[in-house]
Amino acid sequence: MRAALADFFGPENLQEFRCHTSRIDMVWLNPQPMGVEIKSDKDTSRRLAKQLSNYSKVFPAVYVTLTRNNLHYSKALNQRYGVIAVDEKCSVDIVRPAHCVYDTIDPAILMDSLRIGELLKVHAHFFCQQPNVPNTMLRQTIYRALCLLDIRELSTECYTVLENRLPDHV
């Protein structure tokens, strides 16, 4: 399923990206940031609600990828989540597009998904200088400053910094 999604959306993606207490299977940052959770025939939907809640705190658009056999899981999903179907021939079909929602993004959880070097780049973009605090207080100080920003501006810069993790930037 991963290969089929990479063929469909493009090969430049992040895999197993941490979102709060969950890990989303695949993330694309361009042209619109989105996370994709994959549920194969071997998976259950038991944790799906919690996973989607975590993912929507980091990404404005979230999709669930299901096999044709598991498409019934989509009926219980909030309409904001997109649904992708992948058949046995690895053909990808967007059953329902995701709604792009920024209101659910939690700035602290989004920033917690970044490495400290990435977080410093985001901070420098808005404030030019690094906070003059001990390393043990660095994240907390940066969070306090960046949480005051508009979530669209903050998230856009976070996604821009994350692009450096993509394979062609390594």
Coordinates of N, CA, C and O in Angstrom, one line a residue:
M1 N 0.8 -1.2 0.0 CA 0.0 0.0 0.0 C 0.9 1.3 0.0 O 0.5 2.2 -0.6
R2 N 2.0 1.2 0.7 CA 2.9 2.4 0.8 C 3.4 2.7 -0.6 O 3.4 3.9 -1.0
A3 N 3.8 1.7 -1.4 CA 4.3 2.0 -2.7 C 3.2 2.5 -3.6 O 3.5 3.5 -4.4
A4 N 2.0 2.0 -3.5 CA 0.9 2.6 -4.3 C 0.6 4.0 -4.0 O 0.4 4.8 -4.9
L5 N 0.7 4.4 -2.7 CA 0.4 5.7 -2.3 C 1.6 6.7 -2.7 O 1.3 7.8 -3.2
A6 N 2.8 6.2 -2.7 CA 4.0 7.0 -3.2 C 3.9 7.2 -4.7 O 4.2 8.3 -5.2
D7 N 3.4 6.2 -5.4 CA 3.2 6.4 -6.8 C 2.1 7.4 -7.1 O 2.2 8.2 -8.0
F8 N 1.1 7.4 -6.3 CA -0.1 8.3 -6.5 C 0.2 9.7 -6.1 O -0.1 10.6 -6.8
F9 N 0.8 9.9 -4.9 CA 1.0 11.3 -4.3 C 2.4 11.8 -4.6 O 2.6 13.0 -4.5
G10 N 3.3 10.9 -4.9 CA 4.7 11.3 -5.2 C 5.6 10.7 -4.2 O 5.2 10.4 -3.0
P11 N 6.9 10.4 -4.6 CA 7.8 9.7 -3.7 C 8.3 10.5 -2.5 O 8.8 9.9 -1.6
E12 N 8.2 11.8 -2.5 CA 8.8 12.6 -1.4 C 7.9 12.6 -0.3 O 7.0 13.5 -0.2
N13 N 8.1 11.7 0.7 CA 7.2 11.7 1.9 C 8.0 11.3 3.1 O 9.1 10.8 3.0
L14 N 7.5 11.6 4.2 CA 8.1 11.1 5.5 C 7.3 9.9 5.9 O 6.0 9.9 5.8
Q15 N 7.9 9.0 6.5 CA 7.2 7.8 7.0 C 7.4 7.7 8.5 O 8.4 8.0 9.1
E16 N 6.4 7.1 9.1 CA 6.3 6.9 10.6 C 6.7 8.2 11.3 O 7.6 8.2 12.2
F17 N 5.9 9.2 11.1 CA 6.1 10.5 11.7 C 5.3 10.6 13.0 O 4.2 10.3 13.0
R18 N 6.0 11.1 14.0 CA 5.4 11.2 15.4 C 4.4 12.3 15.5 O 4.8 13.5 15.2
C19 N 3.2 12.0 15.9 CA 2.2 13.0 16.1 C 1.6 12.7 17.5 O 0.8 11.8 17.7
H20 N 2.1 13.5 18.5 CA 1.7 13.3 19.9 C 2.0 11.9 20.4 O 3.2 11.5 20.4
T21 N 1.0 11.1 20.7 CA 1.3 9.7 21.2 C 1.1 8.7 20.1 O 1.1 7.5 20.4
S22 N 1.0 9.1 18.9 CA 0.8 8.1 17.7 C 1.9 8.4 16.7 O 2.6 9.4 16.7
R23 N 2.0 7.5 15.8 CA 2.9 7.6 14.6 C 2.0 7.4 13.3 O 1.4 6.4 13.1
I24 N 2.0 8.5 12.5 CA 1.3 8.4 11.3 C 2.2 7.7 10.2 O 3.4 7.9 10.2
D25 N 1.5 6.9 9.4 CA 2.3 6.1 8.4 C 3.1 6.9 7.4 O 4.2 6.7 7.2
M26 N 2.4 7.9 6.8 CA 3.0 8.6 5.7 C 2.6 10.1 5.7 O 1.4 10.4 6.1
V27 N 3.5 11.0 5.4 CA 3.2 12.4 5.4 C 3.7 13.0 4.1 O 4.9 12.7 3.7
W28 N 2.9 13.8 3.4 CA 3.3 14.6 2.3 C 3.2 16.1 2.7 O 2.3 16.5 3.4
L29 N 4.2 16.9 2.3 CA 4.2 18.3 2.7 C 3.8 19.2 1.5 O 3.5 20.4 1.8
N30 N 3.9 18.7 0.3 CA 3.6 19.5 -0.9 C 2.6 18.8 -1.8 O 2.7 17.5 -1.9
P31 N 1.7 19.4 -2.4 CA 1.4 20.8 -2.4 C 0.7 21.3 -1.1 O 0.7 22.5 -0.8
Q32 N 0.1 20.4 -0.4 CA -0.7 20.7 0.8 C -0.2 19.7 1.9 O -0.2 18.5 1.6
P33 N 0.1 20.1 3.1 CA 0.5 19.2 4.1 C -0.6 18.2 4.4 O -1.7 18.6 4.7
M34 N -0.3 16.9 4.4 CA -1.3 15.9 4.8 C -0.7 14.7 5.4 O 0.5 14.3 5.0
G35 N -1.4 14.1 6.3 CA -0.9 12.8 6.8 C -1.9 11.7 6.4 O -3.0 11.9 6.1
V36 N -1.3 10.5 6.2 CA -2.0 9.4 5.7 C -1.8 8.2 6.7 O -0.7 7.7 6.9
E37 N -2.9 7.7 7.2 CA -2.9 6.5 8.1 C -3.3 5.3 7.2 O -4.3 5.4 6.5
I38 N -2.6 4.2 7.3 CA -2.9 3.0 6.5 C -3.5 2.0 7.4 O -2.9 1.6 8.4
K39 N -4.6 1.4 7.0 CA -5.3 0.3 7.7 C -5.4 -0.8 6.7 O -6.2 -0.8 5.8
S40 N -4.6 -1.8 6.8 CA -4.6 -3.0 6.0 C -5.7 -4.0 6.4 O -6.3 -3.7 7.5
D41 N -5.9 -5.0 5.7 CA -6.8 -6.0 6.1 C -6.5 -6.7 7.5 O -7.4 -7.2 8.2
K42 N -5.2 -6.6 7.9 CA -4.8 -7.2 9.1 C -5.0 -6.3 10.3 O -4.9 -6.7 11.5
D43 N -5.3 -5.0 10.0 CA -5.5 -4.0 11.1 C -7.0 -4.0 11.6 O -7.9 -4.4 10.8
T44 N -7.2 -3.4 12.7 CA -8.5 -3.1 13.2 C -8.7 -1.6 13.4 O -7.7 -0.9 13.3
S45 N -9.9 -1.2 13.6 CA -10.1 0.2 13.8 C -10.2 0.6 15.2 O -10.5 1.8 15.6
R46 N -9.7 -0.3 16.1 CA -9.8 0.0 17.6 C -9.1 1.3 18.0 O -9.7 2.0 18.8
R47 N -7.9 1.6 17.5 CA -7.2 2.8 17.9 C -7.4 3.9 16.9 O -6.9 5.0 17.2
L48 N -8.2 3.8 15.9 CA -8.2 4.8 14.8 C -8.7 6.1 15.3 O -8.2 7.2 14.9
A49 N -9.7 6.2 16.1 CA -10.2 7.5 16.6 C -9.2 8.3 17.3 O -9.0 9.5 17.1
K50 N -8.4 7.6 18.2 CA -7.4 8.3 18.9 C -6.2 8.7 18.0 O -5.7 9.8 18.1
Q51 N -5.9 7.9 17.0 CA -4.8 8.2 16.1 C -5.2 9.4 15.3 O -4.4 10.4 15.1
L52 N -6.4 9.4 14.7 CA -6.9 10.6 13.9 C -6.9 11.9 14.7 O -6.6 12.9 14.2
S53 N -7.3 11.8 16.0 CA -7.3 12.9 16.8 C -5.9 13.5 17.0 O -5.7 14.7 16.8
N54 N -4.9 12.6 17.2 CA -3.5 13.0 17.3 C -3.0 13.6 16.0 O -2.4 14.7 16.0
Y55 N -3.3 13.0 14.9 CA -2.9 13.5 13.6 C -3.4 14.8 13.2 O -2.7 15.7 12.6
S56 N -4.7 15.1 13.6 CA -5.3 16.4 13.2 C -4.8 17.5 14.1 O -5.0 18.6 13.9
K57 N -4.0 17.2 15.1 CA -3.3 18.2 15.9 C -2.0 18.6 15.3 O -1.4 19.6 15.8
V58 N -1.6 17.9 14.2 CA -0.3 18.2 13.6 C -0.5 18.6 12.1 O 0.2 19.5 11.6
F59 N -1.5 18.0 11.4 CA -1.7 18.2 10.0 C -3.1 18.7 9.7 O -4.1 18.2 10.3
P60 N -3.3 19.7 8.8 CA -4.6 20.2 8.5 C -5.4 19.2 7.7 O -6.7 19.2 7.7
A61 N -4.8 18.3 6.9 CA -5.5 17.3 6.1 C -5.1 15.9 6.5 O -3.8 15.7 6.6
V62 N -6.0 15.1 6.8 CA -5.7 13.7 7.3 C -6.5 12.7 6.5 O -7.7 12.9 6.3
Y63 N -5.9 11.7 6.0 CA -6.5 10.7 5.2 C -6.4 9.3 5.9 O -5.4 9.1 6.6
V64 N -7.3 8.5 5.7 CA -7.2 7.1 6.1 C -7.3 6.2 4.8 O -8.2 6.4 4.0
T65 N -6.3 5.4 4.7 CA -6.2 4.5 3.5 C -6.7 3.1 3.9 O -6.2 2.6 4.9
L66 N -7.6 2.6 3.2 CA -8.3 1.3 3.5 C -8.2 0.4 2.3 O -8.2 0.9 1.2
T67 N -8.2 -0.8 2.5 CA -8.4 -1.8 1.4 C -9.9 -1.8 1.1 O -10.7 -1.3 1.9
R68 N -10.2 -2.3 0.0 CA -11.7 -2.3 -0.4 C -12.5 -3.2 0.6 O -13.6 -2.9 0.9
N69 N -11.8 -4.2 1.2 CA -12.5 -5.0 2.3 C -12.8 -4.2 3.5 O -13.7 -4.6 4.3
N70 N -12.0 -3.2 3.8 CA -12.1 -2.4 5.1 C -12.8 -1.1 4.9 O -12.9 -0.3 5.8
L71 N -13.4 -0.9 3.7 CA -14.0 0.4 3.4 C -15.1 0.8 4.3 O -15.4 1.9 4.6
H72 N -15.7 -0.3 5.0 CA -16.8 0.0 5.9 C -16.4 0.8 7.1 O -17.2 1.5 7.7
Y73 N -15.1 0.8 7.4 CA -14.6 1.6 8.5 C -14.8 3.1 8.3 O -15.0 3.9 9.2
S74 N -14.9 3.5 7.0 CA -15.0 4.9 6.7 C -16.3 5.5 7.1 O -16.5 6.7 7.3
K75 N -17.3 4.7 7.3 CA -18.7 5.2 7.6 C -18.7 5.8 9.0 O -19.5 6.7 9.3
A76 N -17.8 5.4 9.9 CA -17.8 5.9 11.3 C -16.9 7.1 11.4 O -16.8 7.7 12.5
L77 N -16.1 7.5 10.3 CA -15.2 8.6 10.4 C -15.9 9.9 10.3 O -16.8 10.1 9.5
N78 N -15.4 10.9 11.0 CA -15.8 12.3 10.9 C -15.5 12.7 9.4 O -14.6 12.3 8.8
Q79 N -16.4 13.5 8.9 CA -16.4 13.9 7.5 C -15.1 14.7 7.2 O -14.8 14.9 6.0
R80 N -14.5 15.3 8.2 CA -13.2 16.0 7.9 C -12.1 15.2 7.4 O -11.2 15.6 6.7
Y81 N -12.1 13.9 7.7 CA -11.1 13.0 7.3 C -11.3 12.4 5.9 O -12.5 12.0 5.6
G82 N -10.3 12.4 5.1 CA -10.4 11.9 3.8 C -10.3 10.4 3.8 O -9.7 9.8 4.8
V83 N -10.8 9.7 2.8 CA -10.7 8.3 2.7 C -10.1 7.9 1.3 O -10.6 8.4 0.3
I84 N -9.1 7.0 1.4 CA -8.5 6.5 0.2 C -8.7 5.0 0.2 O -8.5 4.3 1.2
A85 N -9.0 4.5 -1.0 CA -9.2 3.0 -1.2 C -8.0 2.5 -2.0 O -7.7 3.2 -3.1
V86 N -7.4 1.4 -1.6 CA -6.4 0.7 -2.4 C -6.9 -0.7 -2.7 O -7.2 -1.4 -1.7
D87 N -6.9 -1.1 -3.9 CA -7.4 -2.5 -4.2 C -6.2 -3.4 -4.3 O -5.1 -3.0 -4.2
E88 N -6.5 -4.7 -4.6 CA -5.5 -5.7 -4.7 C -4.5 -5.5 -5.8 O -3.4 -6.0 -5.7
K89 N -4.8 -4.7 -6.8 CA -3.9 -4.4 -7.9 C -3.1 -3.1 -7.6 O -2.5 -2.5 -8.4
C90 N -3.2 -2.6 -6.3 CA -2.6 -1.4 -5.9 C -3.1 -0.1 -6.6 O -2.3 0.9 -6.8
S91 N -4.3 -0.2 -7.1 CA -4.9 1.0 -7.7 C -5.4 1.9 -6.5 O -6.1 1.4 -5.6
V92 N -5.1 3.2 -6.6 CA -5.5 4.2 -5.6 C -6.7 5.0 -6.0 O -6.7 5.5 -7.1
D93 N -7.7 5.1 -5.1 CA -8.9 5.9 -5.4 C -9.2 6.8 -4.2 O -9.3 6.3 -3.1
I94 N -9.3 8.1 -4.4 CA -9.8 9.0 -3.3 C -11.3 8.9 -3.3 O -12.0 9.4 -4.1
V95 N -11.8 8.2 -2.2 CA -13.2 8.0 -2.0 C -13.8 9.3 -1.5 O -14.9 9.6 -2.0
R96 N -13.1 9.9 -0.6 CA -13.7 11.2 0.0 C -12.4 12.1 0.3 O -11.5 11.6 0.9
P97 N -12.4 13.3 -0.3 CA -11.3 14.2 0.0 C -11.3 14.7 1.5 O -12.4 14.8 2.1
A98 N -10.2 14.9 2.0 CA -10.0 15.4 3.3 C -10.3 16.9 3.3 O -10.0 17.6 2.4
H99 N -10.9 17.4 4.4 CA -11.1 18.8 4.6 C -9.9 19.4 5.2 O -9.3 18.8 6.2
C100 N -9.4 20.5 4.7 CA -8.2 21.1 5.3 C -8.6 22.0 6.5 O -9.3 23.0 6.3
V101 N -8.3 21.6 7.7 CA -8.8 22.2 8.9 C -7.6 22.6 9.8 O -6.8 21.7 10.2
Y102 N -7.4 23.9 10.0 CA -6.3 24.4 10.8 C -6.7 24.6 12.3 O -5.8 24.6 13.1
D103 N -7.9 24.7 12.5 CA -8.4 24.9 13.9 C -8.1 23.9 14.9 O -8.0 24.1 16.1
T104 N -7.9 22.6 14.4 CA -7.5 21.5 15.4 C -6.1 21.4 15.6 O -5.7 20.6 16.5
I105 N -5.2 22.1 14.9 CA -3.8 22.0 15.0 C -3.4 22.6 16.4 O -3.8 23.7 16.7
D106 N -2.7 21.8 17.2 CA -2.2 22.2 18.5 C -0.8 22.7 18.4 O 0.1 21.8 18.1
P107 N -0.5 24.0 18.6 CA 0.9 24.4 18.3 C 1.9 23.7 19.1 O 3.0 23.4 18.6
A108 N 1.6 23.4 20.4 CA 2.6 22.7 21.2 C 2.9 21.3 20.7 O 4.0 20.8 20.6
I109 N 1.8 20.6 20.3 CA 2.0 19.2 19.7 C 2.7 19.2 18.4 O 3.6 18.4 18.1
L110 N 2.3 20.2 17.6 CA 3.0 20.4 16.3 C 4.5 20.6 16.5 O 5.4 19.9 15.9
M111 N 4.8 21.5 17.4 CA 6.3 21.8 17.7 C 7.0 20.7 18.3 O 8.2 20.4 18.1
D112 N 6.3 19.9 19.1 CA 6.9 18.7 19.8 C 7.2 17.6 18.8 O 8.1 16.8 19.0
S113 N 6.6 17.7 17.6 CA 6.9 16.7 16.5 C 8.3 17.1 15.8 O 8.8 16.3 15.1
L114 N 8.8 18.3 16.1 CA 10.0 18.7 15.5 C 11.2 18.4 16.3 O 11.2 18.3 17.6
R115 N 12.3 18.1 15.7 CA 13.6 18.0 16.4 C 14.0 19.4 16.9 O 13.6 20.4 16.3
I116 N 14.9 19.4 17.8 CA 15.3 20.7 18.4 C 15.9 21.7 17.4 O 15.7 22.8 17.3
G117 N 16.7 21.1 16.5 CA 17.3 22.0 15.4 C 16.3 22.5 14.5 O 16.4 23.7 14.1
E118 N 15.3 21.8 14.2 CA 14.2 22.2 13.4 C 13.4 23.3 14.1 O 13.0 24.3 13.5
L119 N 13.2 23.1 15.4 CA 12.4 24.1 16.2 C 13.2 25.4 16.2 O 12.6 26.5 16.2
L120 N 14.5 25.3 16.4 CA 15.3 26.5 16.4 C 15.2 27.3 15.1 O 15.2 28.5 15.1
K121 N 15.1 26.6 13.9 CA 15.0 27.2 12.6 C 13.6 27.9 12.5 O 13.6 29.1 12.0
V122 N 12.6 27.3 13.1 CA 11.3 27.9 13.1 C 11.3 29.2 13.9 O 10.8 30.3 13.5
H123 N 11.9 29.1 15.1 CA 12.0 30.3 16.0 C 12.8 31.4 15.3 O 12.4 32.5 15.4
A124 N 13.9 31.0 14.7 CA 14.7 32.1 14.0 C 14.0 32.8 12.9 O 14.2 33.9 12.7
H125 N 13.1 32.0 12.2 CA 12.3 32.6 11.1 C 11.5 33.8 11.6 O 11.4 34.8 11.0
F126 N 10.9 33.6 12.8 CA 10.0 34.6 13.4 C 10.7 35.7 14.3 O 10.3 36.8 14.3
F127 N 11.8 35.2 15.0 CA 12.3 36.1 16.0 C 13.8 36.4 15.8 O 14.4 37.1 16.6
C128 N 14.4 35.8 14.8 CA 15.8 36.1 14.4 C 16.9 35.6 15.3 O 17.9 35.2 14.9
Q129 N 16.7 35.7 16.6 CA 17.8 35.3 17.5 C 17.3 34.1 18.4 O 16.1 33.9 18.7
Q130 N 18.3 33.3 18.8 CA 18.0 32.1 19.6 C 17.8 32.6 21.1 O 18.5 33.5 21.5
P131 N 16.8 32.0 21.8 CA 16.6 32.4 23.2 C 17.9 32.1 24.0 O 18.6 31.1 23.8
N132 N 18.2 33.0 24.9 CA 19.4 32.9 25.7 C 19.0 32.3 27.1 O 18.8 33.0 28.1
V133 N 18.7 31.0 27.0 CA 18.3 30.2 28.2 C 19.1 28.9 28.2 O 19.6 28.4 27.2
P134 N 19.1 28.3 29.4 CA 19.8 26.9 29.4 C 19.1 25.9 28.5 O 17.9 26.1 28.3
N135 N 19.8 24.9 28.0 CA 19.3 23.9 27.1 C 18.0 23.3 27.7 O 17.1 22.9 27.0
T136 N 18.0 23.1 29.0 CA 16.9 22.4 29.7 C 15.6 23.2 29.6 O 14.5 22.7 29.8
M137 N 15.7 24.5 29.3 CA 14.5 25.4 29.2 C 14.3 25.8 27.8 O 13.3 26.6 27.5
L138 N 15.1 25.4 26.8 CA 15.0 25.9 25.4 C 13.7 25.6 24.8 O 13.0 26.5 24.3
R139 N 13.2 24.3 24.8 CA 11.9 24.0 24.1 C 10.8 24.8 24.8 O 10.0 25.3 24.1
Q140 N 10.7 24.8 26.0 CA 9.6 25.5 26.7 C 9.6 27.0 26.4 O 8.6 27.5 26.2
T141 N 10.8 27.6 26.3 CA 10.9 29.0 26.0 C 10.4 29.2 24.6 O 9.7 30.2 24.3
I142 N 10.9 28.4 23.6 CA 10.5 28.5 22.2 C 9.0 28.3 22.1 O 8.3 29.1 21.4
Y143 N 8.4 27.3 22.8 CA 7.0 27.0 22.7 C 6.2 28.3 23.1 O 5.2 28.6 22.5
R144 N 6.6 28.9 24.2 CA 5.9 30.1 24.7 C 5.8 31.2 23.7 O 4.8 31.8 23.5
A145 N 6.9 31.4 23.0 CA 7.0 32.5 22.0 C 6.2 32.1 20.8 O 5.4 32.9 20.3
L146 N 6.4 30.9 20.3 CA 5.7 30.5 19.0 C 4.2 30.2 19.2 O 3.5 30.4 18.2
C147 N 3.8 29.8 20.4 CA 2.3 29.6 20.6 C 1.5 30.8 20.4 O 0.3 30.7 20.2
L148 N 2.1 32.0 20.5 CA 1.4 33.2 20.3 C 1.1 33.6 18.9 O 0.3 34.5 18.6
L149 N 1.7 32.9 18.0 CA 1.6 33.2 16.5 C 0.3 32.6 16.0 O -0.3 31.7 16.5
D150 N -0.1 33.1 14.8 CA -1.2 32.5 14.1 C -0.9 31.1 13.7 O 0.2 30.9 13.2
I151 N -1.8 30.2 13.9 CA -1.5 28.8 13.6 C -1.2 28.5 12.2 O -0.3 27.6 11.9
R152 N -1.8 29.2 11.2 CA -1.4 29.0 9.8 C 0.0 29.4 9.5 O 0.7 28.7 8.8
E153 N 0.4 30.5 10.1 CA 1.8 31.0 9.8 C 2.8 30.0 10.5 O 3.8 29.7 9.9
L154 N 2.5 29.7 11.7 CA 3.4 28.8 12.5 C 3.5 27.4 11.8 O 4.6 26.9 11.5
S155 N 2.3 26.8 11.4 CA 2.4 25.5 10.8 C 3.0 25.5 9.4 O 3.8 24.6 9.1
T156 N 2.8 26.6 8.7 CA 3.4 26.7 7.4 C 5.0 26.7 7.5 O 5.7 26.0 6.8
E157 N 5.5 27.4 8.5 CA 6.9 27.5 8.7 C 7.4 26.1 9.2 O 8.5 25.6 8.8
C158 N 6.7 25.5 10.1 CA 7.1 24.1 10.5 C 7.1 23.1 9.4 O 8.1 22.4 9.3
Y159 N 6.2 23.2 8.5 CA 6.2 22.3 7.3 C 7.3 22.6 6.4 O 8.0 21.7 5.8
T160 N 7.7 23.9 6.2 CA 8.8 24.3 5.4 C 10.1 23.7 6.0 O 10.9 23.2 5.2
V161 N 10.3 23.8 7.3 CA 11.5 23.3 7.9 C 11.5 21.7 7.8 O 12.5 21.1 7.5
L162 N 10.3 21.1 7.9 CA 10.3 19.6 7.8 C 10.7 19.1 6.4 O 11.1 18.0 6.2
E163 N 10.5 20.0 5.4 CA 10.9 19.6 4.0 C 12.3 19.1 3.9 O 12.7 18.3 3.1
N164 N 13.2 19.6 4.8 CA 14.6 19.2 4.9 C 14.8 17.8 5.2 O 15.8 17.2 5.0
R165 N 13.7 17.1 5.8 CA 13.8 15.7 6.1 C 13.5 14.8 4.9 O 13.8 13.6 4.9
L166 N 12.9 15.4 3.9 CA 12.6 14.7 2.7 C 13.8 14.1 2.0 O 14.9 14.7 2.0
P167 N 13.7 12.9 1.3 CA 14.8 12.2 0.8 C 15.7 13.1 -0.1 O 16.9 13.0 -0.1
D168 N 15.2 14.0 -1.0 CA 16.0 14.7 -1.9 C 16.8 15.9 -1.2 O 17.6 16.5 -1.8
H169 N 16.4 16.1 0.1 CA 17.1 17.2 0.8 C 18.3 16.6 1.7 O 19.0 17.4 2.3
V170 N 18.4 15.3 1.8 CA 19.4 14.7 2.7 C 20.7 14.7 2.0 O 20.9 14.7 0.9

